[in-house]
């Protein structure tokens, strides 16, 4: 199967309201170009350096998503072009994104990462921490960030019930945050969840953005 076939295969399994981010991390630009030449435009990376390098050399009509953990001091490198930052997990980062967006005369779309997995190592807010941030901090005064939803990663397990209930929990978080803080903000509606191993479950639970890497580009030699 070619990369474009893999993308089309996945697209055929999802409806128009679900966006597929083709996760190209660790893969060469040739692979991205193959997908690009097949008509695909939406790619995701999880490292600032790699994302910037690929942005530089690839066509400028690509929609780039930063899906990985992001350090505040690196925001400036992607602020000029990034389309969506998936993993905002602290207020300082949000403020920094706002500052860099302002410098670039842009409004940058962001998702709040919520910790839904059992693993300790995964980044993210708890639902309470998100509420605290939205209540205490001046999040609404940040003019150049646009919070459009939440993102999460399920536990790495074969147990579909565990994964399903974690995705359901994230879907509930989106609903709760929407009703408490974003009720008059129609574009707060995005649910970024689902990877190669679990995107079908994620879509069943209401995912609007799936982030799929290895099922499109093949396995990676190291797991990130
Ligand atoms: C690597 C990665 C993905 C894609 O993982 P696959 O299992 O290869 O589909 C999705 N989301 C994040 C945050 C990632 O780092």
GROMACS .gro file of N, CA and C and ligand atoms in nm, residues 21-25 44-46 66-69 86-87 113 151-153 156 192 194-199 210-220 223-224, ligand 1:
model
  132
   21UNK      N    1  -0.522   1.419   1.086
   21UNK     CA    2  -0.388   1.476   1.086
   21UNK      C    3  -0.291   1.361   1.058
   22UNK      N    4  -0.220   1.370   0.946
   22UNK     CA    5  -0.123   1.266   0.910
   22UNK      C    6   0.007   1.294   0.986
   23UNK      N    7   0.039   1.208   1.081
   23UNK     CA    8   0.153   1.233   1.171
   23UNK      C    9   0.281   1.180   1.107
   24UNK      N   10   0.364   1.276   1.064
   24UNK     CA   11   0.482   1.242   0.985
   24UNK      C   12   0.612   1.243   1.065
   25UNK      N   13   0.604   1.249   1.195
   25UNK     CA   14   0.725   1.256   1.279
   25UNK      C   15   0.820   1.141   1.248
   44UNK      N   16   0.110   1.645   1.094
   44UNK     CA   17   0.141   1.673   1.234
   44UNK      C   18   0.280   1.626   1.271
   45UNK      N   19   0.343   1.704   1.358
   45UNK     CA   20   0.477   1.671   1.408
   45UNK      C   21   0.477   1.692   1.559
   46UNK      N   22   0.571   1.626   1.627
   46UNK     CA   23   0.571   1.641   1.773
   46UNK      C   24   0.699   1.705   1.828
   66UNK      N   25   0.107   2.107   1.553
   66UNK     CA   26   0.205   2.067   1.655
   66UNK      C   27   0.130   1.980   1.755
   67UNK      N   28   0.162   1.851   1.756
   67UNK     CA   29   0.082   1.759   1.838
   67UNK      C   30   0.153   1.719   1.967
   68UNK      N   31   0.284   1.751   1.977
   68UNK     CA   32   0.361   1.702   2.092
   68UNK      C   33   0.371   1.802   2.205
   69UNK      N   34   0.437   1.758   2.311
   69UNK     CA   35   0.464   1.845   2.425
   69UNK      C   36   0.546   1.965   2.377
   86UNK      N   37  -0.182   2.132   1.969
   86UNK     CA   38  -0.273   2.035   2.032
   86UNK      C   39  -0.255   2.020   2.183
   87UNK      N   40  -0.135   2.046   2.232
   87UNK     CA   41  -0.104   1.998   2.368
   87UNK      C   42  -0.067   2.110   2.465
  113UNK      N   43  -0.467   2.013   2.660
  113UNK     CA   44  -0.445   1.870   2.677
  113UNK      C   45  -0.492   1.827   2.815
  151UNK      N   46  -0.762   1.792   2.392
  151UNK     CA   47  -0.689   1.681   2.331
  151UNK      C   48  -0.651   1.582   2.440
  152UNK      N   49  -0.644   1.455   2.405
  152UNK     CA   50  -0.601   1.356   2.503
  152UNK      C   51  -0.544   1.232   2.437
  153UNK      N   52  -0.470   1.157   2.517
  153UNK     CA   53  -0.414   1.029   2.471
  153UNK      C   54  -0.457   0.919   2.568
  156UNK      N   55  -0.201   0.316   2.672
  156UNK     CA   56  -0.151   0.224   2.570
  156UNK      C   57  -0.184   0.081   2.615
  192UNK      N   58  -0.963   1.627   1.999
  192UNK     CA   59  -0.850   1.563   1.932
  192UNK      C   60  -0.814   1.436   2.007
  194UNK      N   61  -0.746   0.985   1.932
  194UNK     CA   62  -0.741   0.872   1.841
  194UNK      C   63  -0.613   0.872   1.761
  195UNK      N   64  -0.539   0.759   1.767
  195UNK     CA   65  -0.414   0.739   1.694
  195UNK      C   66  -0.431   0.610   1.612
  196UNK      N   67  -0.322   0.560   1.553
  196UNK     CA   68  -0.335   0.443   1.466
  196UNK      C   69  -0.410   0.328   1.534
  197UNK      N   70  -0.376   0.303   1.659
  197UNK     CA   71  -0.431   0.185   1.726
  197UNK      C   72  -0.572   0.202   1.779
  198UNK      N   73  -0.617   0.327   1.789
  198UNK     CA   74  -0.746   0.346   1.858
  198UNK      C   75  -0.837   0.451   1.795
  199UNK      N   76  -0.808   0.492   1.670
  199UNK     CA   77  -0.889   0.601   1.615
  199UNK      C   78  -1.034   0.558   1.589
  210UNK      N   79  -0.844   1.316   1.441
  210UNK     CA   80  -0.762   1.200   1.474
  210UNK      C   81  -0.619   1.225   1.426
  211UNK      N   82  -0.523   1.173   1.501
  211UNK     CA   83  -0.381   1.196   1.472
  211UNK      C   84  -0.318   1.060   1.441
  212UNK      N   85  -0.300   1.032   1.312
  212UNK     CA   86  -0.259   0.896   1.274
  212UNK      C   87  -0.123   0.898   1.205
  213UNK      N   88  -0.028   0.823   1.259
  213UNK     CA   89   0.106   0.817   1.204
  213UNK      C   90   0.139   0.684   1.140
  214UNK      N   91   0.165   0.583   1.220
  214UNK     CA   92   0.219   0.458   1.166
  214UNK      C   93   0.126   0.388   1.068
  215UNK      N   94  -0.005   0.403   1.081
  215UNK     CA   95  -0.095   0.339   0.985
  215UNK      C   96  -0.089   0.406   0.848
  216UNK      N   97  -0.030   0.524   0.842
  216UNK     CA   98  -0.014   0.593   0.714
  216UNK      C   99   0.127   0.577   0.659
  217UNK      N  100   0.225   0.607   0.745
  217UNK     CA  101   0.365   0.613   0.699
  217UNK      C  102   0.445   0.488   0.732
  218UNK      N  103   0.384   0.394   0.801
  218UNK     CA  104   0.457   0.275   0.844
  218UNK      C  105   0.518   0.296   0.982
  219UNK      N  106   0.570   0.188   1.038
  219UNK     CA  107   0.624   0.194   1.174
  219UNK      C  108   0.745   0.285   1.182
  220UNK      N  109   0.770   0.336   1.302
  220UNK     CA  110   0.889   0.419   1.324
  220UNK      C  111   0.995   0.335   1.394
  223UNK      N  112   1.007   0.476   1.916
  223UNK     CA  113   0.874   0.520   1.961
  223UNK      C  114   0.890   0.649   2.039
  224UNK      N  115   0.810   0.747   2.004
  224UNK     CA  116   0.816   0.873   2.080
  224UNK      C  117   0.684   0.895   2.152
  225LIG     C1  118   0.310   0.984   1.742
  225LIG     C2  119   0.184   1.047   1.786
  225LIG     C3  120   0.062   1.012   1.726
  225LIG     C4  121   0.049   0.907   1.617
  225LIG     O1  122   0.081   0.780   1.665
  225LIG     P1  123   0.058   0.649   1.575
  225LIG     O2  124   0.039   0.542   1.675
  225LIG     O3  125   0.181   0.632   1.494
  225LIG     O4  126  -0.062   0.672   1.491
  225LIG     C5  127  -0.052   1.075   1.771
  225LIG     N1  128  -0.048   1.168   1.868
  225LIG     C6  129   0.066   1.205   1.927
  225LIG     C7  130   0.064   1.309   2.033
  225LIG     C8  131   0.187   1.145   1.889
  225LIG     O5  132   0.302   1.183   1.948
   0.00000   0.00000   0.00000
